[in-house]
PDB file of C-alpha atoms in Angstrom:
ATOM      1  CA  MET A   7      19.982 -17.483  -1.169  1.00 57.00           C
ATOM      2  CA  LEU A   8      18.275 -19.916   1.168  1.00 59.00           C
ATOM      3  CA  ASN A   9      17.426 -23.296  -0.217  1.00 67.00           C
ATOM      4  CA  PRO A  10      13.832 -22.862  -1.712  1.00 68.00           C
ATOM      5  CA  ILE A  11      12.676 -26.118  -0.191  1.00 70.00           C
ATOM      6  CA  TYR A  12      13.709 -24.964   3.307  1.00 63.00           C
ATOM      7  CA  TYR A  13      12.372 -21.523   2.656  1.00 70.00           C
ATOM      8  CA  ASP A  14       8.989 -22.862   1.511  1.00 65.00           C
ATOM      9  CA  ALA A  15       8.763 -25.043   4.685  1.00 70.00           C
ATOM     10  CA  GLY A  16       9.601 -22.010   6.960  1.00 65.00           C
ATOM     11  CA  VAL A  17       6.847 -19.938   5.305  1.00 66.00           C
ATOM     12  CA  HIS A  18       4.294 -22.779   5.575  1.00 64.00           C
ATOM     13  CA  VAL A  19       5.148 -23.074   9.284  1.00 71.00           C
ATOM     14  CA  LEU A  20       4.777 -19.348   9.667  1.00 66.00           C
ATOM     15  CA  HIS A  21       1.402 -19.379   7.937  1.00 65.00           C
ATOM     16  CA  ALA A  22       0.194 -22.240  10.315  1.00 69.00           C
ATOM     17  CA  ILE A  23       1.110 -20.213  13.225  1.00 74.00           C
ATOM     18  CA  LEU A  24      -0.710 -17.125  11.850  1.00 65.00           C
ATOM     19  CA  LYS A  25      -3.826 -19.222  11.423  1.00 67.00           C
ATOM     20  CA  MET A  26      -3.645 -20.272  15.056  1.00 76.00           C
ATOM     21  CA  ALA A  27      -2.996 -16.567  16.187  1.00 64.00           C
ATOM     22  CA  ALA A  28      -5.907 -15.152  13.881  1.00 61.00           C
ATOM     23  CA  PRO A  29      -8.788 -15.415  16.547  1.00 69.00           C
ATOM     24  CA  PHE A  30      -6.822 -13.205  18.770  1.00 65.00           C
ATOM     25  CA  SER A  31      -5.612 -10.576  16.232  1.00 65.00           C
ATOM     26  CA  GLY A  32      -7.927  -8.555  13.785  1.00 67.00           C
ATOM     27  CA  LYS A  33      -5.004  -7.654  11.594  1.00 73.00           C
ATOM     28  CA  ILE A  34      -3.847 -11.224  11.145  1.00 67.00           C
ATOM     29  CA  ARG A  35      -7.448 -12.285  10.478  1.00 72.00           C
ATOM     30  CA  GLN A  36      -7.784  -9.551   7.847  1.00 77.00           C
ATOM     31  CA  GLY A  37      -4.752 -10.790   6.087  1.00 69.00           C
ATOM     32  CA  LEU A  38      -5.805 -14.317   6.053  1.00 68.00           C
ATOM     33  CA  GLU A  39      -9.447 -13.617   4.954  1.00 83.00           C
ATOM     34  CA  GLY A  40      -8.202 -11.164   2.345  1.00 82.00           C
ATOM     35  CA  ARG A  41      -6.342 -13.850   0.575  1.00 88.00           C
ATOM     36  CA  GLU A  42      -9.396 -16.201   0.213  1.00 91.00           C
ATOM     37  CA  GLY A  43     -10.301 -16.513  -3.453  1.00 94.00           C
ATOM     38  CA  LEU A  44      -7.094 -14.749  -4.455  1.00 95.00           C
ATOM     39  CA  SER A  45      -6.233 -17.225  -7.219  1.00 94.00           C
ATOM     40  CA  ASP A  46      -9.616 -16.848  -8.818  1.00 96.00           C
ATOM     41  CA  ARG A  47      -9.566 -13.061  -8.710  1.00 97.00           C
ATOM     42  CA  ILE A  48      -6.031 -12.893 -10.357  1.00 97.00           C
ATOM     43  CA  ARG A  49      -7.063 -15.482 -13.042  1.00 97.00           C
ATOM     44  CA  ALA A  50      -9.876 -13.293 -13.969  1.00 97.00           C
ATOM     45  CA  PHE A  51      -7.639 -10.168 -14.065  1.00 98.00           C
ATOM     46  CA  GLY A  52      -5.074 -11.956 -16.275  1.00 97.00           C
ATOM     47  CA  GLU A  53      -7.634 -13.128 -18.746  1.00 96.00           C
ATOM     48  CA  ILE A  54      -8.762  -9.647 -19.296  1.00 96.00           C
ATOM     49  CA  HIS A  55      -5.419  -7.771 -18.743  1.00 96.00           C
ATOM     50  CA  PRO A  56      -2.637 -10.073 -19.800  1.00 94.00           C
ATOM     51  CA  GLY A  57       0.963  -8.667 -19.841  1.00 96.00           C
ATOM     52  CA  ALA A  58       0.465  -6.328 -16.846  1.00 97.00           C
ATOM     53  CA  ILE A  59       3.240  -4.741 -14.880  1.00 98.00           C
ATOM     54  CA  TRP A  60       2.980  -6.037 -11.388  1.00 98.00           C
ATOM     55  CA  PHE A  61       4.104  -3.850  -8.552  1.00 98.00           C
ATOM     56  CA  HIS A  62       4.381  -5.629  -5.201  1.00 97.00           C
ATOM     57  CA  VAL A  63       4.468  -3.639  -2.031  1.00 95.00           C
ATOM     58  CA  ALA A  64       4.668  -4.670   1.697  1.00 91.00           C
ATOM     59  CA  SER A  65       2.499  -2.055   3.170  1.00 91.00           C
ATOM     60  CA  SER A  66       1.635   1.569   3.171  1.00 91.00           C
ATOM     61  CA  GLY A  67       4.985   2.980   3.114  1.00 90.00           C
ATOM     62  CA  GLU A  68       6.051   1.255  -0.018  1.00 93.00           C
ATOM     63  CA  LEU A  69       2.835   2.008  -1.630  1.00 94.00           C
ATOM     64  CA  GLU A  70       3.670   5.675  -1.190  1.00 92.00           C
ATOM     65  CA  GLN A  71       6.901   5.154  -2.983  1.00 92.00           C
ATOM     66  CA  ALA A  72       5.362   3.142  -5.796  1.00 94.00           C
ATOM     67  CA  ILE A  73       2.395   5.474  -6.609  1.00 95.00           C
ATOM     68  CA  PRO A  74       4.456   8.251  -8.534  1.00 93.00           C
ATOM     69  CA  VAL A  75       6.040   5.514 -10.566  1.00 94.00           C
ATOM     70  CA  MET A  76       2.878   3.938 -11.337  1.00 96.00           C
ATOM     71  CA  ASP A  77       1.348   7.416 -12.195  1.00 95.00           C
ATOM     72  CA  GLU A  78       4.133   8.165 -14.754  1.00 93.00           C
ATOM     73  CA  LEU A  79       3.827   4.648 -16.305  1.00 95.00           C
ATOM     74  CA  LYS A  80       0.174   5.146 -16.718  1.00 95.00           C
ATOM     75  CA  ARG A  81       0.749   8.523 -18.242  1.00 95.00           C
ATOM     76  CA  MET A  82       3.458   7.186 -20.615  1.00 95.00           C
ATOM     77  CA  SER A  83       1.612   4.052 -21.492  1.00 95.00           C
ATOM     78  CA  PRO A  84      -2.045   4.158 -20.584  1.00 95.00           C
ATOM     79  CA  ALA A  85      -2.920   0.919 -22.416  1.00 95.00           C
ATOM     80  CA  VAL A  86      -0.481  -1.015 -20.275  1.00 96.00           C
ATOM     81  CA  PRO A  87      -2.290  -2.733 -17.355  1.00 98.00           C
ATOM     82  CA  ILE A  88      -0.922  -2.205 -13.982  1.00 98.00           C
ATOM     83  CA  LEU A  89      -1.493  -4.736 -10.978  1.00 98.00           C
ATOM     84  CA  ILE A  90      -0.552  -3.945  -7.469  1.00 98.00           C
ATOM     85  CA  THR A  91      -0.349  -6.381  -4.534  1.00 97.00           C
ATOM     86  CA  HIS A  92       0.195  -5.587  -0.975  1.00 96.00           C
ATOM     87  CA  PHE A  93       1.173  -7.965   1.840  1.00 92.00           C
ATOM     88  CA  SER A  94      -0.484  -6.410   4.894  1.00 91.00           C
ATOM     89  CA  PRO A  95      -3.950  -5.101   5.848  1.00 92.00           C
ATOM     90  CA  SER A  96      -2.280  -1.695   6.167  1.00 93.00           C
ATOM     91  CA  GLY A  97      -1.463  -1.777   2.554  1.00 93.00           C
ATOM     92  CA  LYS A  98      -5.092  -2.678   1.772  1.00 94.00           C
ATOM     93  CA  LYS A  99      -6.316   0.382   3.865  1.00 95.00           C
ATOM     94  CA  ALA A 100      -3.797   2.712   2.162  1.00 95.00           C
ATOM     95  CA  VAL A 101      -5.023   1.442  -1.337  1.00 96.00           C
ATOM     96  CA  THR A 102      -8.534   2.177  -0.334  1.00 96.00           C
ATOM     97  CA  LEU A 103      -7.748   5.585   0.977  1.00 96.00           C
ATOM     98  CA  GLU A 104      -5.986   6.581  -2.151  1.00 96.00           C
ATOM     99  CA  GLU A 105      -8.885   5.486  -4.291  1.00 97.00           C
ATOM    100  CA  GLY A 106     -11.214   7.493  -2.051  1.00 96.00           C
ATOM    101  CA  ARG A 107      -9.039  10.681  -2.314  1.00 94.00           C
ATOM    102  CA  ARG A 108      -8.843  10.490  -6.079  1.00 96.00           C
ATOM    103  CA  ALA A 109     -12.606   9.605  -6.577  1.00 96.00           C
ATOM    104  CA  LYS A 110     -13.465  12.789  -4.691  1.00 95.00           C
ATOM    105  CA  ARG A 111     -11.394  14.833  -7.354  1.00 94.00           C
ATOM    106  CA  GLY A 112     -12.689  12.868 -10.279  1.00 96.00           C
ATOM    107  CA  LEU A 113      -9.369  11.139 -10.894  1.00 95.00           C
ATOM    108  CA  ALA A 114      -8.362   7.467 -11.485  1.00 95.00           C
ATOM    109  CA  VAL A 115      -5.776   5.413  -9.572  1.00 97.00           C
ATOM    110  CA  PRO A 116      -3.046   4.169 -11.884  1.00 97.00           C
ATOM    111  CA  TRP A 117      -3.529   0.521 -11.117  1.00 98.00           C
ATOM    112  CA  ASP A 118      -6.220  -1.671 -12.815  1.00 98.00           C
ATOM    113  CA  HIS A 119      -6.359  -4.135 -10.065  1.00 98.00           C
ATOM    114  CA  ALA A 120      -5.263  -4.091  -6.413  1.00 97.00           C
ATOM    115  CA  ASP A 121      -5.113  -7.103  -4.193  1.00 97.00           C
ATOM    116  CA  TYR A 122      -3.484  -9.027  -1.497  1.00 96.00           C
ATOM    117  CA  SER A 123      -0.075 -10.736  -2.436  1.00 95.00           C
ATOM    118  CA  PRO A 124       0.284 -14.553  -2.653  1.00 93.00           C
ATOM    119  CA  LEU A 125       2.165 -16.395   0.054  1.00 88.00           C
ATOM    120  CA  ASP A 126       5.783 -16.367  -0.780  1.00 88.00           C
ATOM    121  CA  VAL A 127       5.979 -20.132  -1.514  1.00 88.00           C
ATOM    122  CA  SER A 128       6.426 -21.995  -4.852  1.00 89.00           C
ATOM    123  CA  ALA A 129       2.842 -23.355  -5.059  1.00 88.00           C
ATOM    124  CA  SER A 130       1.037 -20.031  -4.381  1.00 92.00           C
ATOM    125  CA  LEU A 131       3.388 -17.919  -6.593  1.00 95.00           C
ATOM    126  CA  HIS A 132       3.211 -20.511  -9.461  1.00 95.00           C
ATOM    127  CA  ASP A 133      -0.649 -19.998  -9.487  1.00 95.00           C
ATOM    128  CA  PHE A 134      -0.297 -16.360  -9.268  1.00 97.00           C
ATOM    129  CA  PHE A 135       2.202 -15.978 -12.109  1.00 97.00           C
ATOM    130  CA  GLN A 136       0.140 -18.271 -14.238  1.00 96.00           C
ATOM    131  CA  GLY A 137      -3.008 -16.326 -13.560  1.00 97.00           C
ATOM    132  CA  ALA A 138      -1.578 -12.836 -13.765  1.00 97.00           C
ATOM    133  CA  LYS A 139       0.521 -13.342 -16.792  1.00 96.00           C
ATOM    134  CA  PRO A 140       2.675 -10.304 -15.937  1.00 98.00           C
ATOM    135  CA  ARG A 141       5.340  -8.814 -18.319  1.00 97.00           C
ATOM    136  CA  LEU A 142       7.399  -7.212 -15.476  1.00 98.00           C
ATOM    137  CA  LEU A 143       7.664  -7.396 -11.783  1.00 98.00           C
ATOM    138  CA  VAL A 144       8.551  -4.309  -9.832  1.00 97.00           C
ATOM    139  CA  LEU A 145       9.647  -4.404  -6.125  1.00 96.00           C
ATOM    140  CA  VAL A 146      10.110  -1.386  -3.885  1.00 95.00           C
ATOM    141  CA  HIS A 147      12.787  -0.157  -1.609  1.00 92.00           C
ATOM    142  CA  ARG A 148      14.677  -3.222  -0.188  1.00 90.00           C
ATOM    143  CA  GLU A 149      11.738  -5.813  -0.363  1.00 90.00           C
ATOM    144  CA  LEU A 150      13.593  -8.647  -1.922  1.00 92.00           C
ATOM    145  CA  TRP A 151      11.313 -11.632  -1.433  1.00 91.00           C
ATOM    146  CA  PRO A 152      13.155 -14.673  -2.217  1.00 90.00           C
ATOM    147  CA  GLY A 153      10.175 -16.921  -3.347  1.00 92.00           C
ATOM    148  CA  LEU A 154       8.992 -14.145  -5.555  1.00 95.00           C
ATOM    149  CA  LEU A 155      12.434 -13.689  -7.155  1.00 94.00           C
ATOM    150  CA  ASN A 156      12.709 -17.481  -7.668  1.00 93.00           C
ATOM    151  CA  ALA A 157       9.301 -17.608  -9.340  1.00 95.00           C
ATOM    152  CA  ALA A 158       9.799 -14.565 -11.644  1.00 96.00           C
ATOM    153  CA  ARG A 159      12.927 -16.406 -12.853  1.00 94.00           C
ATOM    154  CA  ALA A 160      11.189 -19.658 -13.347  1.00 94.00           C
ATOM    155  CA  PHE A 161       8.458 -17.756 -15.455  1.00 96.00           C
ATOM    156  CA  ASN A 162      11.097 -15.679 -17.249  1.00 96.00           C
ATOM    157  CA  VAL A 163       9.500 -12.509 -15.988  1.00 97.00           C
ATOM    158  CA  PRO A 164      12.137  -9.642 -15.593  1.00 96.00           C
ATOM    159  CA  ALA A 165      12.295  -7.971 -12.088  1.00 96.00           C
ATOM    160  CA  ALA A 166      13.152  -4.451 -11.164  1.00 95.00           C
ATOM    161  CA  LEU A 167      13.610  -2.533  -7.914  1.00 95.00           C
ATOM    162  CA  VAL A 168      12.688   1.053  -7.574  1.00 94.00           C
ATOM    163  CA  SER A 169      13.153   3.588  -4.764  1.00 91.00           C
ATOM    164  CA  SER A 170      15.915   1.523  -3.186  1.00 90.00           C
ATOM    165  CA  TYR A 171      17.976   3.041  -0.513  1.00 90.00           C
ATOM    166  CA  TRP A 172      20.933   1.246   1.258  1.00 89.00           C
ATOM    167  CA  PRO A 173      22.588   3.083   4.140  1.00 87.00           C
ATOM    168  CA  GLU A 174      25.009   0.238   4.319  1.00 88.00           C
ATOM    169  CA  ARG A 175      26.548  -2.205   1.911  1.00 87.00           C
ATOM    170  CA  PRO A 176      23.941  -5.017   1.335  1.00 89.00           C
ATOM    171  CA  SER A 177      24.711  -8.350   2.878  1.00 88.00           C
ATOM    172  CA  ARG A 178      25.962 -11.317   0.832  1.00 86.00           C
ATOM    173  CA  GLY A 179      22.483 -12.908   0.795  1.00 86.00           C
ATOM    174  CA  ASP A 180      20.910  -9.544  -0.448  1.00 89.00           C
ATOM    175  CA  GLY A 181      23.698  -9.167  -3.022  1.00 88.00           C
ATOM    176  CA  LYS A 182      22.664 -12.602  -4.530  1.00 87.00           C
ATOM    177  CA  LYS A 183      18.905 -11.387  -4.658  1.00 89.00           C
ATOM    178  CA  LEU A 184      19.972  -8.131  -6.189  1.00 91.00           C
ATOM    179  CA  ALA A 185      21.936  -9.914  -8.927  1.00 88.00           C
ATOM    180  CA  ARG A 186      18.711 -11.471 -10.073  1.00 89.00           C
ATOM    181  CA  LEU A 187      17.142  -8.009 -11.043  1.00 93.00           C
ATOM    182  CA  LYS A 188      17.314  -6.500 -14.407  1.00 91.00           C
ATOM    183  CA  TRP A 189      17.254  -2.922 -13.319  1.00 93.00           C
ATOM    184  CA  LEU A 190      17.516  -1.150 -10.103  1.00 91.00           C
ATOM    185  CA  GLY A 191      16.705   2.522  -9.430  1.00 92.00           C
ATOM    186  CA  THR A 192      18.137   4.036  -6.238  1.00 92.00           C
ATOM    187  CA  VAL A 193      17.345   7.215  -4.453  1.00 91.00           C
ATOM    188  CA  ASP A 194      21.066   8.258  -4.418  1.00 91.00           C
ATOM    189  CA  GLU A 195      24.483   7.519  -6.074  1.00 92.00           C
ATOM    190  CA  SER A 196      25.689   6.077  -2.619  1.00 92.00           C
ATOM    191  CA  SER A 197      23.142   3.358  -2.574  1.00 91.00           C
ATOM    192  CA  ALA A 198      23.806   2.605  -6.389  1.00 90.00           C
ATOM    193  CA  GLU A 199      27.545   2.085  -5.677  1.00 90.00           C
ATOM    194  CA  LYS A 200      26.898  -0.292  -2.735  1.00 90.00           C
ATOM    195  CA  ILE A 201      24.606  -2.317  -4.913  1.00 89.00           C
ATOM    196  CA  ARG A 202      27.017  -2.474  -7.790  1.00 86.00           C
ATOM    197  CA  VAL A 203      29.769  -3.845  -5.337  1.00 86.00           C
ATOM    198  CA  ALA A 204      27.341  -6.235  -3.594  1.00 85.00           C
ATOM    199  CA  ALA A 205      25.659  -7.700  -6.723  1.00 78.00           C
ATOM    200  CA  ARG A 206      28.859  -8.103  -8.654  1.00 73.00           C
ATOM    201  CA  THR A 207      26.841  -8.296 -11.936  1.00 67.00           C
ATOM    202  CA  GLU A 208      26.159  -6.332 -15.023  1.00 71.00           C
ATOM    203  CA  VAL A 209      22.592  -5.482 -13.791  1.00 79.00           C
ATOM    204  CA  LYS A 210      21.946  -1.844 -14.626  1.00 88.00           C
ATOM    205  CA  VAL A 211      21.930   0.258 -11.541  1.00 90.00           C
ATOM    206  CA  GLU A 212      20.988   4.065 -11.725  1.00 90.00           C
ATOM    207  CA  PRO A 213      20.348   6.694  -9.155  1.00 88.00           C
ATOM    208  CA  VAL A 214      16.998   8.254 -10.127  1.00 87.00           C
ATOM    209  CA  GLY A 215      15.831   9.992  -6.928  1.00 81.00           C
ATOM    210  CA  ASP A 216      13.270   9.424  -4.326  1.00 78.00           C
ATOM    211  CA  PRO A 217       9.589   8.934  -5.490  1.00 77.00           C
ATOM    212  CA  ARG A 218       8.443   9.331  -1.878  1.00 67.00           C
ATOM    213  CA  ALA A 219       9.705  13.005  -1.988  1.00 69.00           C
ATOM    214  CA  GLU A 220       7.750  13.512  -5.207  1.00 67.00           C
ATOM    215  CA  ARG A 221       4.604  12.010  -3.571  1.00 66.00           C
ATOM    216  CA  VAL A 222       4.920  14.340  -0.759  1.00 65.00           C
ATOM    217  CA  LEU A 223       5.197  17.319  -3.004  1.00 65.00           C
ATOM    218  CA  LEU A 224       2.357  16.203  -5.246  1.00 65.00           C
ATOM    219  CA  ARG A 225       0.027  15.771  -2.161  1.00 62.00           C
ATOM    220  CA  LYS A 226       1.091  19.186  -0.948  1.00 59.00           C
TER     221      LYS A 226
END
């Protein structure tokens, strides 16, 4: 994996560029404004709901894959809090739409709190983990965020990957990140075998199907 110091520096540079571009892009501006006060909101959540299962999704597509998993977790263990974070404004919109759809039917969403994700840098992630106090981190598909995985290890929080699909063998860098996970659920046996070879570790890899397909059927 890339040296954390260099990775942090690169993310900070990207963040500075996004700030400069914000006046010209509503989507970038929404993402930056949505993260204002994030540490305070997450700290308040962690004080009320310590030990949450934290799902992190990039955008609306990953949210669709995560929802059936969260629904099943909430059904099996309703007392366990679920926190979901999204990287993009598209993820925020998808969360709001799902909350609205369920409200019309008198149903609750499986998460106890939804918010923007922290920047993928050490300082932001340190504050987030300290505030949220999660018991488990769940990533989706192939969203292997280096800073997030480093922070999870530093805080001794196990990480899992669900709905993972790999049409080709993971790269050497991805293999190192996959090796940091405790459990991986793939959509098929082919992906599971590619991960076993790339990760070269005793991490548990299981083909468990595609929750996105379940999501489509449930909505149908």
